[in-house]
JSON list of C-alpha atoms and ligand atoms in Angstrom, two decimals:
[
{"chain": "A", "resi": 1, "resn": "MET", "atom": "CA", "xyz": [100.69, 97.24, 66.54]},
{"chain": "A", "resi": 2, "resn": "ASN", "atom": "CA", "xyz": [101.99, 93.89, 66.44]},
{"chain": "A", "resi": 3, "resn": "LEU", "atom": "CA", "xyz": [101.17, 92.09, 69.86]},
{"chain": "A", "resi": 4, "resn": "GLU", "atom": "CA", "xyz": [102.79, 88.63, 69.11]},
{"chain": "A", "resi": 5, "resn": "VAL", "atom": "CA", "xyz": [105.66, 87.50, 71.40]},
{"chain": "A", "resi": 6, "resn": "SER", "atom": "CA", "xyz": [108.71, 87.40, 69.12]},
{"chain": "A", "resi": 7, "resn": "THR", "atom": "CA", "xyz": [111.38, 86.47, 71.57]},
{"chain": "A", "resi": 8, "resn": "LYS", "atom": "CA", "xyz": [111.34, 83.17, 73.57]},
{"chain": "A", "resi": 9, "resn": "SER", "atom": "CA", "xyz": [110.10, 83.94, 77.00]},
{"chain": "A", "resi": 10, "resn": "SER", "atom": "CA", "xyz": [110.31, 81.31, 79.60]},
{"chain": "A", "resi": 11, "resn": "TYR", "atom": "CA", "xyz": [107.85, 83.17, 81.72]},
{"chain": "A", "resi": 12, "resn": "ILE", "atom": "CA", "xyz": [105.10, 82.77, 79.09]},
{"chain": "A", "resi": 13, "resn": "GLU", "atom": "CA", "xyz": [106.20, 79.07, 78.83]},
{"chain": "A", "resi": 14, "resn": "ASP", "atom": "CA", "xyz": [105.53, 78.79, 82.53]},
{"chain": "A", "resi": 15, "resn": "LEU", "atom": "CA", "xyz": [102.21, 80.39, 82.14]},
{"chain": "A", "resi": 16, "resn": "ASN", "atom": "CA", "xyz": [101.09, 78.01, 79.40]},
{"chain": "A", "resi": 17, "resn": "TRP", "atom": "CA", "xyz": [102.34, 74.99, 81.47]},
{"chain": "A", "resi": 18, "resn": "ARG", "atom": "CA", "xyz": [100.21, 75.99, 84.26]},
{"chain": "A", "resi": 19, "resn": "TYR", "atom": "CA", "xyz": [96.58, 75.03, 84.44]},
{"chain": "A", "resi": 20, "resn": "ALA", "atom": "CA", "xyz": [93.96, 74.67, 87.03]},
{"chain": "A", "resi": 21, "resn": "THR", "atom": "CA", "xyz": [94.81, 71.34, 88.33]},
{"chain": "A", "resi": 22, "resn": "LYS", "atom": "CA", "xyz": [91.78, 69.16, 88.88]},
{"chain": "A", "resi": 23, "resn": "LYS", "atom": "CA", "xyz": [93.63, 65.91, 90.08]},
{"chain": "A", "resi": 24, "resn": "PHE", "atom": "CA", "xyz": [96.81, 66.12, 92.04]},
{"chain": "A", "resi": 25, "resn": "ASP", "atom": "CA", "xyz": [99.17, 63.35, 92.86]},
{"chain": "A", "resi": 26, "resn": "LYS", "atom": "CA", "xyz": [98.44, 62.22, 96.42]},
{"chain": "A", "resi": 27, "resn": "ASN", "atom": "CA", "xyz": [101.89, 60.68, 96.77]},
{"chain": "A", "resi": 28, "resn": "LYS", "atom": "CA", "xyz": [104.19, 63.62, 95.69]},
{"chain": "A", "resi": 29, "resn": "GLU", "atom": "CA", "xyz": [105.37, 65.83, 98.50]},
{"chain": "A", "resi": 30, "resn": "LEU", "atom": "CA", "xyz": [106.19, 69.52, 98.04]},
{"chain": "A", "resi": 31, "resn": "ASN", "atom": "CA", "xyz": [109.72, 70.12, 99.39]},
{"chain": "A", "resi": 32, "resn": "GLN", "atom": "CA", "xyz": [110.10, 72.98, 102.06]},
{"chain": "A", "resi": 33, "resn": "ASP", "atom": "CA", "xyz": [112.21, 74.95, 99.94]},
{"chain": "A", "resi": 34, "resn": "ASP", "atom": "CA", "xyz": [109.71, 75.28, 97.34]},
{"chain": "A", "resi": 35, "resn": "LEU", "atom": "CA", "xyz": [106.97, 75.90, 99.77]},
{"chain": "A", "resi": 36, "resn": "ASN", "atom": "CA", "xyz": [109.00, 78.96, 101.35]},
{"chain": "A", "resi": 37, "resn": "VAL", "atom": "CA", "xyz": [109.33, 80.32, 97.86]},
{"chain": "A", "resi": 38, "resn": "LEU", "atom": "CA", "xyz": [105.61, 80.25, 97.21]},
{"chain": "A", "resi": 39, "resn": "LEU", "atom": "CA", "xyz": [104.91, 81.70, 100.65]},
{"chain": "A", "resi": 40, "resn": "GLU", "atom": "CA", "xyz": [107.55, 84.45, 100.04]},
{"chain": "A", "resi": 41, "resn": "SER", "atom": "CA", "xyz": [106.11, 85.20, 96.74]},
{"chain": "A", "resi": 42, "resn": "ILE", "atom": "CA", "xyz": [102.62, 85.93, 98.66]},
{"chain": "A", "resi": 43, "resn": "GLN", "atom": "CA", "xyz": [104.59, 88.08, 101.21]},
{"chain": "A", "resi": 44, "resn": "LEU", "atom": "CA", "xyz": [106.06, 90.07, 98.38]},
{"chain": "A", "resi": 45, "resn": "SER", "atom": "CA", "xyz": [102.84, 90.81, 96.63]},
{"chain": "A", "resi": 46, "resn": "ALA", "atom": "CA", "xyz": [101.81, 94.50, 95.91]},
{"chain": "A", "resi": 47, "resn": "SER", "atom": "CA", "xyz": [98.79, 95.61, 97.83]},
{"chain": "A", "resi": 48, "resn": "SER", "atom": "CA", "xyz": [96.92, 98.85, 98.09]},
{"chain": "A", "resi": 49, "resn": "TYR", "atom": "CA", "xyz": [99.15, 101.42, 100.21]},
{"chain": "A", "resi": 50, "resn": "GLY", "atom": "CA", "xyz": [101.06, 98.15, 101.10]},
{"chain": "A", "resi": 51, "resn": "LEU", "atom": "CA", "xyz": [98.33, 97.47, 103.82]},
{"chain": "A", "resi": 52, "resn": "GLN", "atom": "CA", "xyz": [98.22, 93.69, 103.17]},
{"chain": "A", "resi": 53, "resn": "PRO", "atom": "CA", "xyz": [94.74, 93.35, 104.52]},
{"chain": "A", "resi": 54, "resn": "TYR", "atom": "CA", "xyz": [94.74, 89.58, 104.63]},
{"chain": "A", "resi": 55, "resn": "GLU", "atom": "CA", "xyz": [96.20, 86.58, 106.21]},
{"chain": "A", "resi": 56, "resn": "ILE", "atom": "CA", "xyz": [97.25, 83.41, 104.73]},
{"chain": "A", "resi": 57, "resn": "ILE", "atom": "CA", "xyz": [96.66, 80.03, 106.29]},
{"chain": "A", "resi": 58, "resn": "VAL", "atom": "CA", "xyz": [98.73, 77.08, 105.23]},
{"chain": "A", "resi": 59, "resn": "ILE", "atom": "CA", "xyz": [96.93, 73.80, 105.84]},
{"chain": "A", "resi": 60, "resn": "ARG", "atom": "CA", "xyz": [98.60, 70.37, 106.02]},
{"chain": "A", "resi": 61, "resn": "ASP", "atom": "CA", "xyz": [96.50, 68.69, 108.66]},
{"chain": "A", "resi": 62, "resn": "MET", "atom": "CA", "xyz": [94.38, 66.19, 106.90]},
{"chain": "A", "resi": 63, "resn": "GLU", "atom": "CA", "xyz": [91.49, 66.24, 109.33]},
{"chain": "A", "resi": 64, "resn": "THR", "atom": "CA", "xyz": [90.92, 70.06, 108.80]},
{"chain": "A", "resi": 65, "resn": "ARG", "atom": "CA", "xyz": [91.30, 69.57, 104.90]},
{"chain": "A", "resi": 66, "resn": "GLU", "atom": "CA", "xyz": [88.58, 66.82, 105.04]},
{"chain": "A", "resi": 67, "resn": "LYS", "atom": "CA", "xyz": [86.20, 69.19, 106.92]},
{"chain": "A", "resi": 68, "resn": "LEU", "atom": "CA", "xyz": [86.93, 71.98, 104.36]},
{"chain": "A", "resi": 69, "resn": "LYS", "atom": "CA", "xyz": [86.62, 69.62, 101.36]},
{"chain": "A", "resi": 70, "resn": "ALA", "atom": "CA", "xyz": [83.03, 68.85, 102.59]},
{"chain": "A", "resi": 71, "resn": "ALA", "atom": "CA", "xyz": [82.47, 72.59, 102.49]},
{"chain": "A", "resi": 72, "resn": "ALA", "atom": "CA", "xyz": [83.79, 72.76, 99.05]},
{"chain": "A", "resi": 73, "resn": "TRP", "atom": "CA", "xyz": [81.61, 70.46, 96.97]},
{"chain": "A", "resi": 74, "resn": "ASN", "atom": "CA", "xyz": [84.06, 67.63, 97.89]},
{"chain": "A", "resi": 75, "resn": "GLN", "atom": "CA", "xyz": [86.51, 68.81, 95.30]},
{"chain": "A", "resi": 76, "resn": "THR", "atom": "CA", "xyz": [89.53, 66.46, 95.71]},
{"chain": "A", "resi": 77, "resn": "GLN", "atom": "CA", "xyz": [92.30, 68.85, 95.16]},
{"chain": "A", "resi": 78, "resn": "ILE", "atom": "CA", "xyz": [91.80, 69.91, 98.87]},
{"chain": "A", "resi": 79, "resn": "THR", "atom": "CA", "xyz": [92.75, 66.60, 100.16]},
{"chain": "A", "resi": 80, "resn": "ASP", "atom": "CA", "xyz": [94.93, 65.29, 97.41]},
{"chain": "A", "resi": 81, "resn": "ALA", "atom": "CA", "xyz": [97.38, 68.14, 97.17]},
{"chain": "A", "resi": 82, "resn": "PRO", "atom": "CA", "xyz": [100.01, 68.17, 100.01]},
{"chain": "A", "resi": 83, "resn": "TYR", "atom": "CA", "xyz": [99.09, 71.72, 101.08]},
{"chain": "A", "resi": 84, "resn": "LEU", "atom": "CA", "xyz": [95.99, 74.10, 100.92]},
{"chain": "A", "resi": 85, "resn": "ILE", "atom": "CA", "xyz": [96.65, 77.73, 100.99]},
{"chain": "A", "resi": 86, "resn": "VAL", "atom": "CA", "xyz": [93.75, 79.84, 102.26]},
{"chain": "A", "resi": 87, "resn": "PHE", "atom": "CA", "xyz": [93.54, 83.47, 101.59]},
{"chain": "A", "resi": 88, "resn": "SER", "atom": "CA", "xyz": [91.56, 85.14, 104.20]},
{"chain": "A", "resi": 89, "resn": "ASN", "atom": "CA", "xyz": [90.92, 88.95, 104.21]},
{"chain": "A", "resi": 90, "resn": "LEU", "atom": "CA", "xyz": [90.12, 91.39, 106.82]},
{"chain": "A", "resi": 91, "resn": "LYS", "atom": "CA", "xyz": [86.47, 92.09, 106.84]},
{"chain": "A", "resi": 92, "resn": "SER", "atom": "CA", "xyz": [86.88, 95.52, 107.99]},
{"chain": "A", "resi": 93, "resn": "VAL", "atom": "CA", "xyz": [89.96, 97.77, 108.46]},
{"chain": "A", "resi": 94, "resn": "SER", "atom": "CA", "xyz": [90.49, 99.66, 111.72]},
{"chain": "A", "resi": 95, "resn": "GLU", "atom": "CA", "xyz": [92.36, 102.72, 112.76]},
{"chain": "A", "resi": 96, "resn": "ALA", "atom": "CA", "xyz": [94.44, 100.51, 114.94]},
{"chain": "A", "resi": 97, "resn": "TYR", "atom": "CA", "xyz": [95.37, 98.31, 111.80]},
{"chain": "A", "resi": 98, "resn": "VAL", "atom": "CA", "xyz": [96.41, 101.15, 109.90]},
{"chain": "A", "resi": 99, "resn": "ASP", "atom": "CA", "xyz": [98.31, 102.43, 112.81]},
{"chain": "A", "resi": 100, "resn": "SER", "atom": "CA", "xyz": [100.25, 99.18, 113.19]},
{"chain": "A", "resi": 101, "resn": "TYR", "atom": "CA", "xyz": [101.24, 99.40, 109.63]},
{"chain": "A", "resi": 102, "resn": "LEU", "atom": "CA", "xyz": [102.48, 102.95, 110.00]},
{"chain": "A", "resi": 103, "resn": "ASP", "atom": "CA", "xyz": [104.58, 101.76, 112.99]},
{"chain": "A", "resi": 104, "resn": "ASN", "atom": "CA", "xyz": [105.98, 99.03, 110.70]},
{"chain": "A", "resi": 105, "resn": "ILE", "atom": "CA", "xyz": [107.00, 101.51, 108.04]},
{"chain": "A", "resi": 106, "resn": "ALA", "atom": "CA", "xyz": [108.54, 103.84, 110.68]},
{"chain": "A", "resi": 107, "resn": "GLU", "atom": "CA", "xyz": [110.58, 101.10, 112.33]},
{"chain": "A", "resi": 108, "resn": "THR", "atom": "CA", "xyz": [111.68, 99.27, 109.00]},
{"chain": "A", "resi": 109, "resn": "ARG", "atom": "CA", "xyz": [112.84, 102.66, 107.44]},
{"chain": "A", "resi": 110, "resn": "ASN", "atom": "CA", "xyz": [114.03, 104.22, 110.53]},
{"chain": "A", "resi": 111, "resn": "LEU", "atom": "CA", "xyz": [111.58, 107.19, 110.22]},
{"chain": "A", "resi": 112, "resn": "SER", "atom": "CA", "xyz": [109.60, 109.12, 112.76]},
{"chain": "A", "resi": 113, "resn": "ARG", "atom": "CA", "xyz": [105.66, 108.58, 112.99]},
{"chain": "A", "resi": 114, "resn": "GLU", "atom": "CA", "xyz": [105.45, 112.37, 112.35]},
{"chain": "A", "resi": 115, "resn": "ALA", "atom": "CA", "xyz": [107.30, 112.15, 108.99]},
{"chain": "A", "resi": 116, "resn": "LEU", "atom": "CA", "xyz": [104.31, 109.66, 108.00]},
{"chain": "A", "resi": 117, "resn": "LYS", "atom": "CA", "xyz": [101.47, 112.11, 108.97]},
{"chain": "A", "resi": 118, "resn": "GLY", "atom": "CA", "xyz": [100.70, 112.85, 105.25]},
{"chain": "A", "resi": 119, "resn": "MET", "atom": "CA", "xyz": [100.44, 109.06, 104.48]},
{"chain": "A", "resi": 120, "resn": "GLU", "atom": "CA", "xyz": [98.57, 108.44, 107.53]},
{"chain": "A", "resi": 121, "resn": "ASP", "atom": "CA", "xyz": [95.83, 111.14, 106.64]},
{"chain": "A", "resi": 122, "resn": "MET", "atom": "CA", "xyz": [95.72, 109.71, 103.15]},
{"chain": "A", "resi": 123, "resn": "ILE", "atom": "CA", "xyz": [95.37, 106.11, 104.01]},
{"chain": "A", "resi": 124, "resn": "LYS", "atom": "CA", "xyz": [92.87, 106.73, 106.85]},
{"chain": "A", "resi": 125, "resn": "GLY", "atom": "CA", "xyz": [91.07, 109.32, 104.83]},
{"chain": "A", "resi": 126, "resn": "THR", "atom": "CA", "xyz": [90.30, 106.73, 102.20]},
{"chain": "A", "resi": 127, "resn": "THR", "atom": "CA", "xyz": [90.06, 103.17, 103.68]},
{"chain": "A", "resi": 128, "resn": "LEU", "atom": "CA", "xyz": [88.27, 104.16, 106.90]},
{"chain": "A", "resi": 129, "resn": "GLN", "atom": "CA", "xyz": [85.75, 106.06, 105.13]},
{"chain": "A", "resi": 130, "resn": "LEU", "atom": "CA", "xyz": [84.58, 103.12, 103.06]},
{"chain": "A", "resi": 131, "resn": "SER", "atom": "CA", "xyz": [81.37, 101.17, 104.09]},
{"chain": "A", "resi": 132, "resn": "ALA", "atom": "CA", "xyz": [81.84, 97.85, 105.98]},
{"chain": "A", "resi": 133, "resn": "ASP", "atom": "CA", "xyz": [80.89, 96.24, 102.61]},
{"chain": "A", "resi": 134, "resn": "ALA", "atom": "CA", "xyz": [83.27, 98.15, 100.62]},
{"chain": "A", "resi": 135, "resn": "GLN", "atom": "CA", "xyz": [86.34, 97.56, 102.96]},
{"chain": "A", "resi": 136, "resn": "ASN", "atom": "CA", "xyz": [85.65, 93.70, 102.69]},
{"chain": "A", "resi": 137, "resn": "THR", "atom": "CA", "xyz": [85.46, 93.84, 98.94]},
{"chain": "A", "resi": 138, "resn": "TRP", "atom": "CA", "xyz": [88.58, 96.13, 98.77]},
{"chain": "A", "resi": 139, "resn": "ALA", "atom": "CA", "xyz": [90.44, 93.72, 101.05]},
{"chain": "A", "resi": 140, "resn": "ALA", "atom": "CA", "xyz": [89.33, 90.77, 99.18]},
{"chain": "A", "resi": 141, "resn": "LYS", "atom": "CA", "xyz": [90.64, 92.25, 95.78]},
{"chain": "A", "resi": 142, "resn": "GLN", "atom": "CA", "xyz": [94.27, 92.76, 97.60]},
{"chain": "A", "resi": 143, "resn": "ALA", "atom": "CA", "xyz": [93.99, 88.92, 98.47]},
{"chain": "A", "resi": 144, "resn": "TYR", "atom": "CA", "xyz": [93.43, 87.96, 94.97]},
{"chain": "A", "resi": 145, "resn": "ILE", "atom": "CA", "xyz": [96.62, 89.83, 93.75]},
{"chain": "A", "resi": 146, "resn": "ALA", "atom": "CA", "xyz": [98.50, 87.71, 96.29]},
{"chain": "A", "resi": 147, "resn": "LEU", "atom": "CA", "xyz": [96.69, 84.62, 94.68]},
{"chain": "A", "resi": 148, "resn": "GLY", "atom": "CA", "xyz": [97.77, 85.74, 91.22]},
{"chain": "A", "resi": 149, "resn": "ASN", "atom": "CA", "xyz": [101.56, 85.98, 92.45]},
{"chain": "A", "resi": 150, "resn": "LEU", "atom": "CA", "xyz": [101.29, 82.53, 94.03]},
{"chain": "A", "resi": 151, "resn": "LEU", "atom": "CA", "xyz": [99.89, 81.06, 90.71]},
{"chain": "A", "resi": 152, "resn": "SER", "atom": "CA", "xyz": [102.79, 82.38, 88.78]},
{"chain": "A", "resi": 153, "resn": "ALA", "atom": "CA", "xyz": [105.47, 81.75, 91.16]},
{"chain": "A", "resi": 154, "resn": "ALA", "atom": "CA", "xyz": [104.34, 78.14, 91.41]},
{"chain": "A", "resi": 155, "resn": "ALA", "atom": "CA", "xyz": [104.48, 77.90, 87.63]},
{"chain": "A", "resi": 156, "resn": "SER", "atom": "CA", "xyz": [107.94, 79.09, 87.64]},
{"chain": "A", "resi": 157, "resn": "LEU", "atom": "CA", "xyz": [109.02, 76.18, 89.90]},
{"chain": "A", "resi": 158, "resn": "LYS", "atom": "CA", "xyz": [106.83, 73.73, 87.95]},
{"chain": "A", "resi": 159, "resn": "VAL", "atom": "CA", "xyz": [104.62, 73.39, 91.01]},
{"chain": "A", "resi": 160, "resn": "ASP", "atom": "CA", "xyz": [100.88, 72.93, 90.21]},
{"chain": "A", "resi": 161, "resn": "THR", "atom": "CA", "xyz": [98.06, 74.90, 91.74]},
{"chain": "A", "resi": 162, "resn": "CYS", "atom": "CA", "xyz": [94.42, 75.38, 91.30]},
{"chain": "A", "resi": 163, "resn": "PRO", "atom": "CA", "xyz": [92.73, 78.76, 92.17]},
{"chain": "A", "resi": 164, "resn": "MET", "atom": "CA", "xyz": [89.42, 78.02, 93.88]},
{"chain": "A", "resi": 165, "resn": "GLU", "atom": "CA", "xyz": [86.30, 79.88, 94.66]},
{"chain": "A", "resi": 166, "resn": "GLY", "atom": "CA", "xyz": [84.00, 76.85, 94.82]},
{"chain": "A", "resi": 167, "resn": "PHE", "atom": "CA", "xyz": [83.51, 76.74, 98.58]},
{"chain": "A", "resi": 168, "resn": "ASP", "atom": "CA", "xyz": [81.07, 77.80, 101.30]},
{"chain": "A", "resi": 169, "resn": "ALA", "atom": "CA", "xyz": [82.88, 80.89, 102.73]},
{"chain": "A", "resi": 170, "resn": "ALA", "atom": "CA", "xyz": [80.78, 80.95, 105.92]},
{"chain": "A", "resi": 171, "resn": "LYS", "atom": "CA", "xyz": [81.63, 77.25, 106.65]},
{"chain": "A", "resi": 172, "resn": "PHE", "atom": "CA", "xyz": [85.52, 77.68, 106.01]},
{"chain": "A", "resi": 173, "resn": "ASP", "atom": "CA", "xyz": [85.31, 80.69, 108.22]},
{"chain": "A", "resi": 174, "resn": "GLU", "atom": "CA", "xyz": [83.72, 78.51, 110.91]},
{"chain": "A", "resi": 175, "resn": "ILE", "atom": "CA", "xyz": [86.00, 75.53, 110.48]},
{"chain": "A", "resi": 176, "resn": "LEU", "atom": "CA", "xyz": [89.16, 77.74, 110.51]},
{"chain": "A", "resi": 177, "resn": "GLY", "atom": "CA", "xyz": [87.92, 79.97, 113.33]},
{"chain": "A", "resi": 178, "resn": "LEU", "atom": "CA", "xyz": [88.06, 83.17, 111.41]},
{"chain": "A", "resi": 179, "resn": "ALA", "atom": "CA", "xyz": [84.98, 84.90, 112.31]},
{"chain": "A", "resi": 180, "resn": "ASP", "atom": "CA", "xyz": [86.32, 85.88, 115.71]},
{"chain": "A", "resi": 181, "resn": "LYS", "atom": "CA", "xyz": [89.47, 87.24, 114.06]},
{"chain": "A", "resi": 182, "resn": "ASN", "atom": "CA", "xyz": [87.63, 89.88, 111.77]},
{"chain": "A", "resi": 183, "resn": "LEU", "atom": "CA", "xyz": [88.78, 87.61, 108.74]},
{"chain": "A", "resi": 184, "resn": "THR", "atom": "CA", "xyz": [86.74, 85.91, 106.09]},
{"chain": "A", "resi": 185, "resn": "THR", "atom": "CA", "xyz": [87.79, 83.31, 103.34]},
{"chain": "A", "resi": 186, "resn": "ALA", "atom": "CA", "xyz": [88.36, 85.02, 100.08]},
{"chain": "A", "resi": 187, "resn": "VAL", "atom": "CA", "xyz": [90.00, 82.28, 97.89]},
{"chain": "A", "resi": 188, "resn": "ILE", "atom": "CA", "xyz": [91.89, 79.02, 98.22]},
{"chain": "A", "resi": 189, "resn": "ALA", "atom": "CA", "xyz": [94.59, 77.25, 96.28]},
{"chain": "A", "resi": 190, "resn": "PRO", "atom": "CA", "xyz": [95.86, 73.75, 96.69]},
{"chain": "A", "resi": 191, "resn": "VAL", "atom": "CA", "xyz": [99.51, 73.42, 95.79]},
{"chain": "A", "resi": 192, "resn": "GLY", "atom": "CA", "xyz": [101.38, 70.21, 94.90]},
{"chain": "A", "resi": 193, "resn": "TYR", "atom": "CA", "xyz": [101.95, 68.25, 91.80]},
{"chain": "A", "resi": 194, "resn": "ARG", "atom": "CA", "xyz": [99.42, 67.13, 89.09]},
{"chain": "A", "resi": 195, "resn": "SER", "atom": "CA", "xyz": [98.51, 63.55, 88.65]},
{"chain": "A", "resi": 196, "resn": "GLU", "atom": "CA", "xyz": [99.39, 62.03, 85.26]},
{"chain": "A", "resi": 197, "resn": "GLU", "atom": "CA", "xyz": [95.91, 61.08, 85.09]},
{"chain": "A", "resi": 198, "resn": "ASP", "atom": "CA", "xyz": [94.57, 64.44, 85.09]},
{"chain": "A", "resi": 199, "resn": "SER", "atom": "CA", "xyz": [93.28, 64.96, 81.36]},
{"chain": "A", "resi": 200, "resn": "TYR", "atom": "CA", "xyz": [92.92, 68.70, 81.90]},
{"chain": "A", "resi": 201, "resn": "GLN", "atom": "CA", "xyz": [96.66, 69.17, 81.63]},
{"chain": "A", "resi": 202, "resn": "HIS", "atom": "CA", "xyz": [96.51, 68.30, 78.01]},
{"chain": "A", "resi": 203, "resn": "LEU", "atom": "CA", "xyz": [93.70, 70.72, 77.03]},
{"chain": "A", "resi": 204, "resn": "THR", "atom": "CA", "xyz": [94.59, 73.81, 74.79]},
{"chain": "A", "resi": 205, "resn": "LYS", "atom": "CA", "xyz": [94.02, 77.05, 76.54]},
{"chain": "A", "resi": 206, "resn": "VAL", "atom": "CA", "xyz": [90.84, 78.89, 75.69]},
{"chain": "A", "resi": 207, "resn": "ARG", "atom": "CA", "xyz": [91.45, 82.51, 75.89]},
{"chain": "A", "resi": 208, "resn": "LYS", "atom": "CA", "xyz": [89.93, 85.70, 74.33]},
{"chain": "A", "resi": 209, "resn": "SER", "atom": "CA", "xyz": [92.09, 86.94, 71.31]},
{"chain": "A", "resi": 210, "resn": "LYS", "atom": "CA", "xyz": [94.42, 89.85, 71.97]},
{"chain": "A", "resi": 211, "resn": "LYS", "atom": "CA", "xyz": [92.18, 91.85, 69.73]},
{"chain": "A", "resi": 212, "resn": "ASP", "atom": "CA", "xyz": [89.15, 91.20, 71.97]},
{"chain": "A", "resi": 213, "resn": "LEU", "atom": "CA", "xyz": [91.07, 91.49, 75.37]},
{"chain": "A", "resi": 214, "resn": "ILE", "atom": "CA", "xyz": [93.38, 94.49, 74.55]},
{"chain": "A", "resi": 215, "resn": "GLU", "atom": "CA", "xyz": [92.65, 97.91, 73.30]},
{"chain": "A", "resi": 216, "resn": "ILE", "atom": "CA", "xyz": [95.33, 100.11, 72.46]},
{"chain": "A", "resi": 217, "resn": "ILE", "atom": "CA", "xyz": [94.52, 103.77, 72.21]},
{"chain": "B", "resi": 301, "resn": "LIG", "atom": "C1", "xyz": [88.99, 82.97, 91.32]},
{"chain": "B", "resi": 301, "resn": "LIG", "atom": "C2", "xyz": [88.99, 81.58, 90.68]},
{"chain": "B", "resi": 301, "resn": "LIG", "atom": "C3", "xyz": [88.02, 80.52, 91.06]},
{"chain": "B", "resi": 301, "resn": "LIG", "atom": "C4", "xyz": [88.21, 79.33, 90.55]},
{"chain": "B", "resi": 301, "resn": "LIG", "atom": "N1", "xyz": [87.43, 78.25, 91.20]},
{"chain": "B", "resi": 301, "resn": "LIG", "atom": "C5", "xyz": [87.69, 77.01, 90.67]},
{"chain": "B", "resi": 301, "resn": "LIG", "atom": "C6", "xyz": [87.07, 75.96, 91.60]},
{"chain": "B", "resi": 301, "resn": "LIG", "atom": "O1", "xyz": [86.39, 76.20, 92.58]},
{"chain": "B", "resi": 301, "resn": "LIG", "atom": "N2", "xyz": [87.34, 74.70, 91.11]},
{"chain": "B", "resi": 301, "resn": "LIG", "atom": "C7", "xyz": [88.21, 74.36, 89.96]},
{"chain": "B", "resi": 301, "resn": "LIG", "atom": "O2", "xyz": [88.18, 73.11, 89.69]},
{"chain": "B", "resi": 301, "resn": "LIG", "atom": "N3", "xyz": [88.80, 75.35, 89.20]},
{"chain": "B", "resi": 301, "resn": "LIG", "atom": "C8", "xyz": [88.47, 76.65, 89.56]},
{"chain": "B", "resi": 301, "resn": "LIG", "atom": "N4", "xyz": [88.98, 77.87, 88.92]},
{"chain": "B", "resi": 301, "resn": "LIG", "atom": "C9", "xyz": [89.85, 77.44, 87.75]},
{"chain": "B", "resi": 301, "resn": "LIG", "atom": "C10", "xyz": [89.23, 78.10, 86.38]},
{"chain": "B", "resi": 301, "resn": "LIG", "atom": "O3", "xyz": [88.25, 77.27, 86.00]},
{"chain": "B", "resi": 301, "resn": "LIG", "atom": "C11", "xyz": [90.50, 78.12, 85.40]},
{"chain": "B", "resi": 301, "resn": "LIG", "atom": "O4", "xyz": [91.54, 78.99, 85.86]},
{"chain": "B", "resi": 301, "resn": "LIG", "atom": "C12", "xyz": [89.84, 78.58, 83.96]},
{"chain": "B", "resi": 301, "resn": "LIG", "atom": "O5", "xyz": [88.93, 77.70, 83.69]},
{"chain": "B", "resi": 301, "resn": "LIG", "atom": "C13", "xyz": [91.15, 78.80, 83.11]},
{"chain": "B", "resi": 301, "resn": "LIG", "atom": "O6", "xyz": [91.77, 77.48, 82.85]},
{"chain": "B", "resi": 301, "resn": "LIG", "atom": "P1", "xyz": [93.36, 77.42, 83.33]},
{"chain": "B", "resi": 301, "resn": "LIG", "atom": "O7", "xyz": [93.55, 78.06, 84.67]},
{"chain": "B", "resi": 301, "resn": "LIG", "atom": "O8", "xyz": [93.61, 75.81, 83.48]},
{"chain": "B", "resi": 301, "resn": "LIG", "atom": "O9", "xyz": [94.17, 77.97, 82.21]},
{"chain": "B", "resi": 301, "resn": "LIG", "atom": "C14", "xyz": [88.92, 78.96, 89.55]},
{"chain": "B", "resi": 301, "resn": "LIG", "atom": "C15", "xyz": [89.78, 80.01, 88.99]},
{"chain": "B", "resi": 301, "resn": "LIG", "atom": "C16", "xyz": [89.73, 81.30, 89.47]},
{"chain": "B", "resi": 301, "resn": "LIG", "atom": "C17", "xyz": [90.76, 82.31, 88.98]}
]
């Protein structure tokens, strides 16, 4: 099977344009409309059962970002970009959390809660049975899907990002007061614009060949 892209795809062009930005332009602002599109791309992300077991923190405040940078090996993207987006996931999923989601479905789609009983049993029967560790891992996986959406949406707007795991999550949780809220930092992404001086933008992408990456059966 020929796996080459034969039609011109602006989506693929955008993905080639995107790179993990190491140096942001400190003086370039992100406008509110673009920020709003990025946040909506996160809101519209798919998640298991639709539970969205995460919360997003958008940080503009420089004092907070200076503290976070110190807990992230001093990676300058955290303070140079105009915004830092923190994806925090639920550490555990409670029955009350699932109930509030089901209430939201009932209200949004004008359904009775009884009509959602099958769904309720299925969701509670799976997620609530997981160990605490497994719930945390499952919730973090959902947050990473939202991260992926953000990266692609940003690329489509020619807005730069850098997905980042290089930070001390316990320190982030403390600085952001997450521990008391049953949340923990999963992954972060500064958003803004690349500096012209960032040499990484000129590097050719290194990826597995499609042959090594994709098996067609
Ligand atoms: C989950 C995740 C964590 C990452 N953590 C960091 C990080 O802490 N600092 C950094 O500069 N880049 C980080 N990266 C960027 C990767 O190194 C980069 O995406 C990879 O080398 C591929 O390059 P490209 O994204 O420029 O195509 C991370 C990427 C992902 C997806």
